[in-house]
Short mmCIF file of C-alpha atoms and ligand atoms in Angstrom, two decimals:
data_model
loop_
_atom_site.label_atom_id
_atom_site.label_comp_id
_atom_site.label_asym_id
_atom_site.label_seq_id
_atom_site.Cartn_x
_atom_site.Cartn_y
_atom_site.Cartn_z
CA MET A 1 -13.71 25.85 7.45
CA LYS A 2 -12.87 24.38 4.21
CA PHE A 3 -9.27 23.00 4.02
CA GLN A 4 -7.42 23.43 0.65
CA ALA A 5 -3.74 22.34 -0.05
CA ILE A 6 -1.15 24.80 0.05
CA LYS A 7 -0.45 27.10 -2.67
CA GLY A 8 1.86 25.10 -4.95
CA VAL A 9 1.65 21.54 -3.50
CA ARG A 10 -0.99 19.16 -4.85
CA ASP A 11 -2.35 15.82 -4.32
CA ILE A 12 -1.52 13.18 -7.01
CA LEU A 13 -4.56 11.10 -7.53
CA PRO A 14 -5.40 7.51 -8.84
CA PRO A 15 -5.41 6.85 -11.97
CA GLU A 16 -2.65 9.32 -12.40
CA SER A 17 -0.48 7.95 -9.25
CA ALA A 18 -0.47 4.70 -11.05
CA LEU A 19 1.80 6.60 -13.93
CA TRP A 20 3.77 7.66 -11.07
CA ASN A 21 4.20 4.40 -9.68
CA ARG A 22 5.43 3.19 -13.46
CA VAL A 23 7.71 6.01 -13.82
CA GLU A 24 9.76 4.95 -10.50
CA GLN A 25 9.49 1.49 -11.22
CA ALA A 26 11.39 2.12 -14.45
CA ALA A 27 13.96 4.13 -12.83
CA ARG A 28 14.48 1.33 -10.39
CA ASP A 29 15.04 -1.11 -13.07
CA VAL A 30 16.68 0.88 -15.30
CA PHE A 31 19.32 2.40 -12.70
CA GLY A 32 19.60 -1.16 -10.94
CA THR A 33 20.91 -2.90 -14.47
CA PHE A 34 23.65 0.07 -14.14
CA GLY A 35 24.32 -1.05 -10.68
CA PHE A 36 22.99 1.82 -8.58
CA ALA A 37 21.40 0.91 -5.51
CA GLU A 38 19.00 3.15 -3.43
CA ILE A 39 19.81 5.86 -0.66
CA ARG A 40 16.69 6.92 1.14
CA LEU A 41 17.43 10.18 2.34
CA PRO A 42 15.80 12.37 5.28
CA ILE A 43 13.32 15.37 4.07
CA PHE A 44 15.15 18.21 6.14
CA GLU A 45 18.74 18.88 6.91
CA GLN A 46 20.65 21.79 8.45
CA THR A 47 20.29 25.05 6.41
CA GLU A 48 23.97 25.06 6.64
CA LEU A 49 24.60 22.12 4.65
CA PHE A 50 22.45 23.44 1.54
CA ALA A 51 24.04 27.26 2.47
CA ARG A 52 27.34 25.42 1.98
CA SER A 53 27.01 23.32 -1.22
CA VAL A 54 23.86 24.77 -3.02
CA GLY A 55 25.78 28.34 -2.81
CA GLN A 56 24.58 31.11 -0.62
CA GLU A 57 24.22 33.29 -3.83
CA THR A 58 21.94 30.89 -5.37
CA ASP A 59 18.59 31.62 -6.05
CA ILE A 60 17.60 28.52 -3.95
CA VAL A 61 19.20 29.38 -1.03
CA SER A 62 19.02 32.82 -0.86
CA LYS A 63 15.21 33.07 -1.51
CA GLU A 64 13.51 29.79 -2.47
CA MET A 65 14.12 27.35 0.93
CA TYR A 66 11.48 26.50 3.52
CA SER A 67 13.78 27.01 6.66
CA PHE A 68 12.52 27.40 10.14
CA GLN A 69 14.47 27.01 13.81
CA ASP A 70 14.05 23.97 15.51
CA HIS A 71 15.49 25.09 19.06
CA ASP A 72 19.05 26.53 18.47
CA SER A 73 19.52 24.94 14.96
CA SER A 74 18.23 26.67 11.57
CA ILE A 75 16.46 23.26 9.93
CA SER A 76 15.27 23.57 6.02
CA LEU A 77 13.07 21.22 3.78
CA ARG A 78 15.52 20.10 1.21
CA PRO A 79 15.37 22.11 -2.05
CA GLU A 80 17.45 19.17 -3.70
CA ALA A 81 18.98 16.10 -2.72
CA THR A 82 22.85 15.80 -4.24
CA ALA A 83 24.11 17.75 -0.63
CA SER A 84 22.54 14.94 1.51
CA VAL A 85 23.74 12.37 -0.78
CA VAL A 86 27.07 13.77 -0.39
CA ARG A 87 26.52 14.25 3.50
CA ALA A 88 25.72 10.52 3.72
CA TYR A 89 28.44 9.52 1.91
CA ILE A 90 31.04 11.45 4.33
CA GLU A 91 29.24 10.56 7.69
CA HIS A 92 29.07 6.95 6.70
CA GLY A 93 32.57 6.39 5.47
CA MET A 94 31.44 5.11 1.83
CA GLN A 95 34.71 6.07 0.47
CA THR A 96 36.32 2.84 1.89
CA LEU A 97 33.73 0.88 -0.21
CA PRO A 98 35.24 -0.49 -3.27
CA GLY A 99 35.15 1.14 -6.88
CA ASN A 100 32.83 4.41 -7.46
CA VAL A 101 29.62 4.51 -4.98
CA LYS A 102 26.56 4.85 -7.12
CA LEU A 103 23.19 5.37 -5.91
CA TYR A 104 19.69 6.86 -6.79
CA TYR A 105 16.91 8.64 -4.80
CA MET A 106 13.48 9.65 -5.52
CA GLY A 107 11.36 11.94 -3.56
CA PRO A 108 9.82 15.09 -2.68
CA MET A 109 11.93 18.62 -2.90
CA PHE A 110 10.66 21.91 -1.77
CA ARG A 111 11.45 25.63 -2.91
CA ARG A 112 9.47 28.69 -2.69
CA GLU A 113 8.69 29.52 -5.94
CA ARG A 114 6.11 31.01 -7.97
CA PRO A 115 3.73 27.90 -9.10
CA GLN A 116 2.74 27.50 -12.90
CA LYS A 117 2.93 24.47 -15.26
CA GLY A 118 5.98 22.39 -14.42
CA ARG A 119 7.16 24.36 -11.42
CA TYR A 120 5.52 24.02 -8.05
CA ARG A 121 6.80 24.31 -4.39
CA GLN A 122 6.91 20.42 -3.42
CA PHE A 123 8.04 19.05 -6.62
CA TYR A 124 9.59 15.75 -6.89
CA GLN A 125 13.08 14.25 -8.13
CA ILE A 126 14.37 11.03 -9.31
CA GLY A 127 18.09 11.29 -9.12
CA ALA A 128 21.46 9.85 -9.23
CA GLU A 129 24.95 10.39 -8.32
CA VAL A 130 28.40 8.43 -8.54
CA LEU A 131 31.04 9.10 -5.97
CA GLY A 132 34.43 8.36 -5.72
CA PRO A 133 38.16 8.14 -6.60
CA SER A 134 37.67 8.35 -10.08
CA ASP A 135 36.34 11.21 -12.56
CA ALA A 136 36.80 9.44 -15.88
CA PRO A 137 34.73 10.93 -18.65
CA GLY A 138 33.52 7.36 -19.42
CA ILE A 139 31.55 7.92 -16.03
CA ASP A 140 30.03 11.36 -17.45
CA ALA A 141 29.21 9.36 -20.64
CA GLU A 142 27.71 6.37 -19.07
CA VAL A 143 25.27 8.44 -16.37
CA ILE A 144 24.00 9.83 -19.89
CA GLU A 145 23.58 7.00 -21.63
CA MET A 146 21.61 5.63 -18.44
CA LEU A 147 19.32 8.36 -18.08
CA LEU A 148 18.53 8.20 -21.70
CA ALA A 149 17.97 4.74 -21.22
CA PHE A 150 15.58 5.66 -18.56
CA PHE A 151 13.81 7.78 -20.92
CA GLU A 152 13.70 5.52 -23.86
CA ARG A 153 12.03 2.53 -21.38
CA LEU A 154 9.38 5.01 -20.46
CA GLN A 155 9.18 5.98 -24.42
CA LEU A 156 9.48 9.60 -23.91
CA LYS A 157 9.35 11.63 -27.18
CA GLY A 158 11.65 14.48 -28.27
CA ALA A 159 14.19 14.60 -25.45
CA VAL A 160 17.13 16.48 -26.41
CA LEU A 161 20.38 16.25 -24.71
CA ASN A 162 22.32 19.69 -24.16
CA ILE A 163 25.94 19.58 -22.69
CA ASN A 164 28.84 22.18 -21.91
CA SER A 165 31.83 22.32 -19.68
CA ILE A 166 31.86 25.16 -17.00
CA GLY A 167 35.69 24.35 -16.41
CA ASP A 168 37.28 23.99 -13.01
CA LYS A 169 38.65 26.08 -10.48
CA ASN A 170 41.89 26.27 -12.46
CA CYS A 171 40.16 27.94 -15.18
CA ARG A 172 36.61 29.02 -14.56
CA PRO A 173 37.68 32.22 -12.14
CA ALA A 174 39.58 33.66 -14.76
CA TYR A 175 36.78 33.14 -17.29
CA VAL A 176 34.05 34.65 -14.77
CA GLU A 177 36.20 37.48 -14.13
CA LEU A 178 36.32 38.17 -18.07
CA LEU A 179 32.51 37.77 -18.20
CA ARG A 180 32.17 40.16 -15.29
CA ALA A 181 34.23 42.67 -17.32
CA GLU A 182 32.40 42.39 -20.48
CA LEU A 183 29.27 42.65 -18.55
CA GLN A 184 30.31 45.62 -16.79
CA LYS A 185 30.26 47.32 -20.32
CA VAL A 186 26.80 46.49 -20.78
CA ARG A 187 25.49 46.74 -17.36
CA GLU A 188 22.94 49.64 -18.18
CA GLN A 189 21.19 47.46 -21.19
CA LEU A 190 20.41 44.62 -18.62
CA GLY A 191 17.49 43.78 -16.40
CA ALA A 192 17.53 44.03 -12.67
CA ASP A 193 18.27 40.66 -12.13
CA SER A 194 20.91 40.01 -14.58
CA GLN A 195 22.57 43.41 -12.88
CA ARG A 196 22.63 41.76 -9.43
CA ARG A 197 24.09 38.82 -11.01
CA ILE A 198 27.22 40.62 -12.53
CA ASP A 199 28.09 41.25 -8.77
CA THR A 200 27.01 37.74 -7.38
CA ASN A 201 27.26 35.13 -9.93
CA PRO A 202 28.04 36.21 -13.67
CA LEU A 203 27.37 32.74 -14.94
CA ARG A 204 23.94 32.80 -14.19
CA VAL A 205 23.68 35.71 -16.40
CA LEU A 206 23.84 33.40 -19.45
CA ASP A 207 20.72 31.60 -18.36
CA SER A 208 18.91 34.47 -18.93
CA LYS A 209 15.40 34.04 -21.07
CA LEU A 210 14.55 37.73 -21.28
CA GLU A 211 13.94 38.59 -24.97
CA HIS A 212 15.80 41.92 -24.97
CA GLU A 213 18.60 40.65 -22.98
CA GLN A 214 19.57 37.76 -25.55
CA ALA A 215 21.43 39.50 -28.37
CA ILE A 216 23.67 41.00 -25.50
CA ILE A 217 24.56 37.90 -24.01
CA GLU A 218 25.12 36.02 -27.53
CA LYS A 219 28.13 38.70 -27.82
CA LEU A 220 29.70 37.53 -24.44
CA PRO A 221 32.66 35.26 -24.51
CA HIS A 222 32.39 30.99 -24.34
CA ILE A 223 33.82 29.29 -21.93
CA ALA A 224 34.55 26.98 -24.15
CA ASP A 225 37.49 29.47 -25.29
CA HIS A 226 38.87 29.45 -21.80
CA LEU A 227 39.08 26.05 -20.62
CA CYS A 228 42.47 24.96 -19.30
CA ALA A 229 44.20 22.04 -21.05
CA GLU A 230 42.78 19.24 -18.63
CA CYS A 231 39.05 20.73 -18.69
CA ARG A 232 39.45 20.69 -22.58
CA ALA A 233 40.78 17.35 -22.57
CA HIS A 234 38.39 16.24 -20.47
CA TYR A 235 35.26 17.64 -22.37
CA ASP A 236 36.44 15.96 -25.60
CA GLU A 237 36.93 12.78 -24.21
CA VAL A 238 33.33 12.78 -22.73
CA LYS A 239 31.86 13.81 -26.27
CA ARG A 240 34.26 10.98 -27.51
CA GLN A 241 32.35 8.72 -25.11
CA LEU A 242 29.14 9.77 -25.95
CA ALA A 243 29.74 9.33 -29.42
CA LEU A 244 30.98 5.75 -28.60
CA ARG A 245 27.53 4.92 -27.01
CA GLY A 246 25.83 6.31 -30.20
CA ILE A 247 24.30 9.21 -28.10
CA THR A 248 23.62 12.58 -29.88
CA TYR A 249 23.93 16.16 -28.30
CA GLN A 250 23.69 19.51 -28.87
CA GLU A 251 26.85 21.80 -27.42
CA ASN A 252 25.29 24.93 -25.59
CA TRP A 253 27.85 27.19 -24.31
CA ARG A 254 25.12 28.98 -22.48
CA LEU A 255 24.32 25.90 -20.16
CA VAL A 256 25.47 26.47 -16.60
CA ARG A 257 23.94 25.32 -13.49
CA GLY A 258 22.20 27.06 -10.67
CA LEU A 259 23.88 25.54 -8.16
CA ASP A 260 27.42 26.40 -7.26
CA TYR A 261 28.89 22.90 -7.05
CA TYR A 262 29.02 21.95 -10.70
CA MET A 263 32.35 21.82 -12.66
CA ARG A 264 33.43 20.49 -15.92
CA THR A 265 30.70 18.59 -17.47
CA THR A 266 27.25 19.83 -17.41
CA PHE A 267 23.91 18.78 -19.22
CA GLU A 268 20.62 19.42 -19.30
CA ILE A 269 17.65 17.27 -21.10
CA THR A 270 14.60 19.29 -22.41
CA ALA A 271 11.62 17.72 -23.70
CA PRO A 272 8.32 18.70 -25.53
CA GLY A 273 4.92 19.69 -24.23
CA LEU A 274 6.30 21.97 -21.00
CA GLY A 275 6.25 25.52 -22.32
CA SER A 276 8.92 27.50 -20.71
CA GLN A 277 9.52 24.80 -17.92
CA ASN A 278 10.97 22.49 -20.66
CA ALA A 279 14.04 21.06 -18.42
CA VAL A 280 13.00 17.60 -17.49
CA CYS A 281 16.60 17.05 -16.30
CA GLY A 282 19.80 18.89 -15.10
CA GLY A 283 22.95 17.52 -13.86
CA GLY A 284 26.85 17.53 -13.81
CA ARG A 285 29.99 16.65 -12.39
CA TYR A 286 30.99 18.29 -8.85
CA ASP A 287 34.22 17.29 -7.96
CA GLY A 288 35.13 19.68 -5.50
CA LEU A 289 31.81 19.00 -3.40
CA VAL A 290 32.81 16.28 -0.94
CA GLU A 291 35.78 18.19 0.07
CA LEU A 292 33.38 21.08 0.60
CA LEU A 293 31.26 19.49 2.93
CA GLY A 294 34.25 17.93 4.78
CA GLY A 295 35.14 14.68 3.16
CA GLN A 296 38.13 13.65 1.03
CA ALA A 297 39.71 16.01 -1.39
CA THR A 298 40.15 12.85 -3.71
CA THR A 299 36.92 12.27 -3.95
CA LYS A 300 35.21 12.82 -7.52
CA GLY A 301 31.23 13.22 -8.30
CA ILE A 302 28.68 13.48 -11.00
CA GLY A 303 25.03 13.18 -11.11
CA PHE A 304 21.90 14.81 -12.29
CA ALA A 305 18.12 15.18 -11.17
CA ILE A 306 15.07 14.29 -12.94
CA GLY A 307 11.92 16.58 -12.37
CA THR A 308 9.61 13.67 -12.16
CA ASP A 309 6.48 16.27 -12.28
CA ARG A 310 7.75 17.25 -15.62
CA LEU A 311 8.78 14.07 -16.98
CA LEU A 312 5.04 12.78 -16.42
CA LEU A 313 3.62 16.06 -17.57
CA SER A 314 5.68 15.38 -21.18
CA LEU A 315 4.39 11.88 -21.35
CA GLN A 316 0.92 12.60 -20.92
CA GLU A 317 1.13 15.40 -23.14
CA SER A 318 2.75 13.00 -26.16
CA GLY A 319 0.44 10.26 -25.48
CA ALA A 320 2.93 7.60 -23.41
CA GLY A 321 1.31 8.64 -20.20
CA GLU A 322 -1.46 5.84 -20.33
CA VAL A 323 -1.33 3.02 -17.99
CA GLU A 324 -2.74 -0.67 -18.00
CA GLY A 325 -4.86 -1.08 -15.09
CA GLY A 326 -8.15 -1.02 -14.05
CA LEU A 327 -10.86 -3.72 -12.77
CA ASP A 328 -10.30 -7.14 -14.14
CA VAL A 329 -13.49 -9.05 -12.28
CA TYR A 330 -16.32 -7.44 -10.70
CA LEU A 331 -18.04 -10.37 -8.68
CA ALA A 332 -21.70 -9.83 -8.63
CA TRP A 333 -23.25 -12.40 -5.95
CA PHE A 334 -26.80 -13.01 -5.13
CA GLY A 335 -28.02 -14.51 -2.02
CA ALA A 336 -26.19 -15.33 1.37
CA ALA A 337 -24.78 -19.01 -0.23
CA ALA A 338 -23.49 -17.08 -2.90
CA GLN A 339 -21.91 -14.78 -0.91
CA THR A 340 -19.97 -17.30 1.16
CA ALA A 341 -19.06 -18.85 -2.52
CA ALA A 342 -18.06 -15.30 -3.86
CA ILE A 343 -15.78 -14.72 -0.92
CA LYS A 344 -13.65 -17.73 -1.54
CA LEU A 345 -13.55 -17.09 -5.18
CA ALA A 346 -12.64 -13.49 -4.71
CA ARG A 347 -9.52 -14.76 -2.77
CA ARG A 348 -8.79 -17.12 -5.52
CA LEU A 349 -8.83 -14.72 -8.12
CA ARG A 350 -6.88 -12.17 -6.36
CA ASP A 351 -4.34 -14.88 -5.45
CA ALA A 352 -3.88 -15.61 -9.18
CA GLY A 353 -3.00 -11.75 -9.49
CA PHE A 354 -6.64 -10.17 -10.90
CA VAL A 355 -8.01 -7.32 -9.85
CA VAL A 356 -11.48 -8.06 -8.19
CA GLU A 357 -13.85 -5.95 -6.85
CA LEU A 358 -16.42 -7.80 -4.52
CA PRO A 359 -19.65 -6.04 -3.47
CA ALA A 360 -20.18 -5.55 0.21
CA VAL A 361 -23.71 -6.03 0.43
CA GLU A 362 -26.40 -7.54 -1.75
CA MET A 363 -27.67 -5.48 -4.56
CA LYS A 364 -30.34 -6.10 -7.22
CA PHE A 365 -29.12 -7.94 -10.43
CA GLY A 366 -29.46 -4.60 -12.36
CA LYS A 367 -28.05 -2.31 -10.16
CA SER A 368 -25.06 -4.60 -9.38
CA LEU A 369 -24.30 -4.94 -13.00
CA GLY A 370 -24.64 -0.92 -13.87
CA LEU A 371 -22.08 -0.41 -11.10
CA ALA A 372 -19.71 -3.04 -12.68
CA ASP A 373 -20.32 -1.13 -16.30
CA ARG A 374 -19.42 2.29 -14.17
CA LEU A 375 -16.55 0.78 -12.65
CA LYS A 376 -15.18 -0.10 -16.05
CA ALA A 377 -14.54 -3.61 -15.23
CA ARG A 378 -13.76 -5.85 -18.02
CA HIS A 379 -15.93 -8.93 -16.81
CA ALA A 380 -18.68 -9.27 -14.20
CA VAL A 381 -18.76 -12.77 -12.92
CA ILE A 382 -22.14 -13.72 -11.89
CA LEU A 383 -22.65 -15.92 -9.03
CA GLY A 384 -26.28 -16.66 -8.12
CA GLU A 385 -28.60 -19.57 -6.61
CA ASP A 386 -28.60 -21.17 -9.85
CA GLU A 387 -25.13 -21.23 -10.79
CA LEU A 388 -24.23 -22.36 -7.52
CA ALA A 389 -26.73 -25.37 -7.93
CA ALA A 390 -25.21 -26.40 -11.59
CA GLY A 391 -21.53 -25.64 -10.14
CA VAL A 392 -20.74 -22.66 -12.70
CA VAL A 393 -20.38 -19.34 -13.34
CA ALA A 394 -21.45 -16.74 -15.40
CA VAL A 395 -19.07 -14.34 -16.86
CA LYS A 396 -20.24 -11.31 -18.90
CA ASN A 397 -17.59 -9.63 -20.96
CA LEU A 398 -18.60 -6.13 -20.12
CA ALA A 399 -16.85 -4.57 -23.25
CA ASP A 400 -19.08 -6.64 -26.00
CA GLY A 401 -21.67 -7.84 -24.04
CA THR A 402 -20.85 -11.69 -24.43
CA GLN A 403 -21.69 -14.11 -21.79
CA ASN A 404 -20.65 -17.70 -20.92
CA LYS A 405 -21.36 -20.32 -18.36
CA LEU A 406 -17.99 -21.66 -17.22
CA ALA A 407 -17.05 -24.37 -14.64
CA GLU A 408 -15.09 -22.48 -11.87
CA GLN A 409 -11.77 -24.09 -12.89
CA ASP A 410 -12.04 -22.79 -16.67
CA LEU A 411 -12.89 -19.20 -15.43
CA PHE A 412 -9.14 -18.67 -14.83
CA SER A 413 -7.87 -19.69 -18.27
CA TYR A 414 -10.72 -17.68 -19.85
CA LEU A 415 -10.15 -14.28 -18.01
CA ARG A 416 -6.46 -15.05 -18.68
CA ALA A 417 -6.82 -15.41 -22.47
CA SER A 418 -9.40 -12.70 -22.97
CA HIS A 419 -6.85 -10.47 -20.75
CA ALA A 420 -3.89 -11.16 -23.33
CA SER A 421 -6.09 -10.14 -26.37
CA ASP A 422 -7.17 -6.62 -24.86
P1 LIG B 501 14.46 25.73 -13.53
O1 LIG B 501 15.70 26.11 -14.33
O2 LIG B 501 13.19 24.89 -14.61
O3 LIG B 501 13.82 26.40 -12.42
P2 LIG B 501 16.52 24.47 -12.23
O4 LIG B 501 17.83 24.52 -13.16
O5 LIG B 501 16.22 24.93 -10.79
O6 LIG B 501 15.57 24.47 -13.28
P3 LIG B 501 17.49 21.97 -11.06
O7 LIG B 501 17.75 22.59 -9.76
O8 LIG B 501 18.89 21.65 -11.78
O9 LIG B 501 16.43 22.74 -11.70
O10 LIG B 501 16.47 20.18 -10.80
C1 LIG B 501 16.80 19.61 -11.61
C2 LIG B 501 15.17 19.28 -12.26
O11 LIG B 501 14.46 19.53 -11.18
C3 LIG B 501 14.89 20.36 -13.30
O12 LIG B 501 15.19 20.27 -14.61
C4 LIG B 501 13.34 20.39 -13.46
O13 LIG B 501 12.87 19.44 -14.09
C5 LIG B 501 13.14 19.88 -11.97
N1 LIG B 501 12.68 21.13 -11.01
C6 LIG B 501 13.54 22.42 -10.36
N2 LIG B 501 12.50 23.07 -9.86
C7 LIG B 501 11.53 22.60 -10.04
C8 LIG B 501 10.07 23.01 -9.35
N3 LIG B 501 9.98 24.15 -8.90
N4 LIG B 501 8.76 22.09 -9.93
C9 LIG B 501 8.99 21.22 -10.71
N5 LIG B 501 10.16 20.52 -11.03
C10 LIG B 501 11.46 21.52 -11.17
MG1 LIG B 502 14.91 26.56 -10.69
#
């Protein structure tokens, strides 16, 4: 029997895992400077939590969740994390905390989708949420600013910000009905998915990528023309706040999100190199969600989720995915006395932060140095009976072949200097 990873899930191996670490560390650093702190969430929750928040009629809940019976309750692997953040916010009474609560998370999500490039069944998200009493448009803009600062830190190229407002419970229902009525008129010209969505979720028709539906969709009414005064003012102020931050964006009236809880501001960021899976981040405001899940009606919320897998693909595609790393020192030793000295030297080098490979068994000189080459070590430090007697080490720069004999106390500064000039 030969085991294989399950369809749609994959292993992240070195050296790529180093890039994952860099990306996640950059998120911690950048989000931290905006006052966000990490929340660690469970991987599974009651199915009902997702049904209630994401929405029963969404693709995610209706066909993509991994759900199973646990005794007499239904449990699901999380398809996204906003529901869990809000659940935790309410469960822990975080509304009593001062100001807005700013949280970020990172980790795997699970959706039973058709696997392809940038689309997996276990995929990863890095997300952030702001929950609290204020829905000031400045919060929306700052969340987007933080997101873009993160992408900039990673030197992601070609990211494009799309924004839209999808109204609130005062104005959206009327627009949805108008949309439904208009869609009924063209029902026969639409594909099966869109036909179904006329009944279940007409907004999602705007999301369609089907070639033959595009001309029809372009003629549908725009939500921007149907926003209530409050939503319009909120949206205008979000745009002004983005401009204050020097952030450029494209308005995209067809940008609706696939989850029911969004309202007012929605946004999405696309990046190059991803084919049709080009959205690296989706987000928006969800002011009614806390109340929907049993919390206070006055609590507002906004957040985003970055598709980490796609972010990495785009970085790799553009050449920004290289990570410094590798082996600094291959410590070749020859003879029992040299091994003892090498063990101690390896300890001191590692304490000083160098990455050291110490062969566990003695090898012939040629074989040992050959391995150092194949491991792509920067330097081979050679410790034999002669060096030991003379109180020196031999250092070979494996990139250019130059060799030096150094007193041990000079080795550290030598390695540091050559590392800095790499
Ligand atoms: P898409 O339209 O590409 O299916 P979505 O609207 O389902 O995306 P969200 O639920 O908003 O996506 O999730 C936010 C981000 O998570 C997406 O922009 C994407 O980068 C990433 N993402 C979503 N589903 C997957 C998946 N199956 N595999 C990899 N990344 C994903
Ligand atoms: Mg999706």
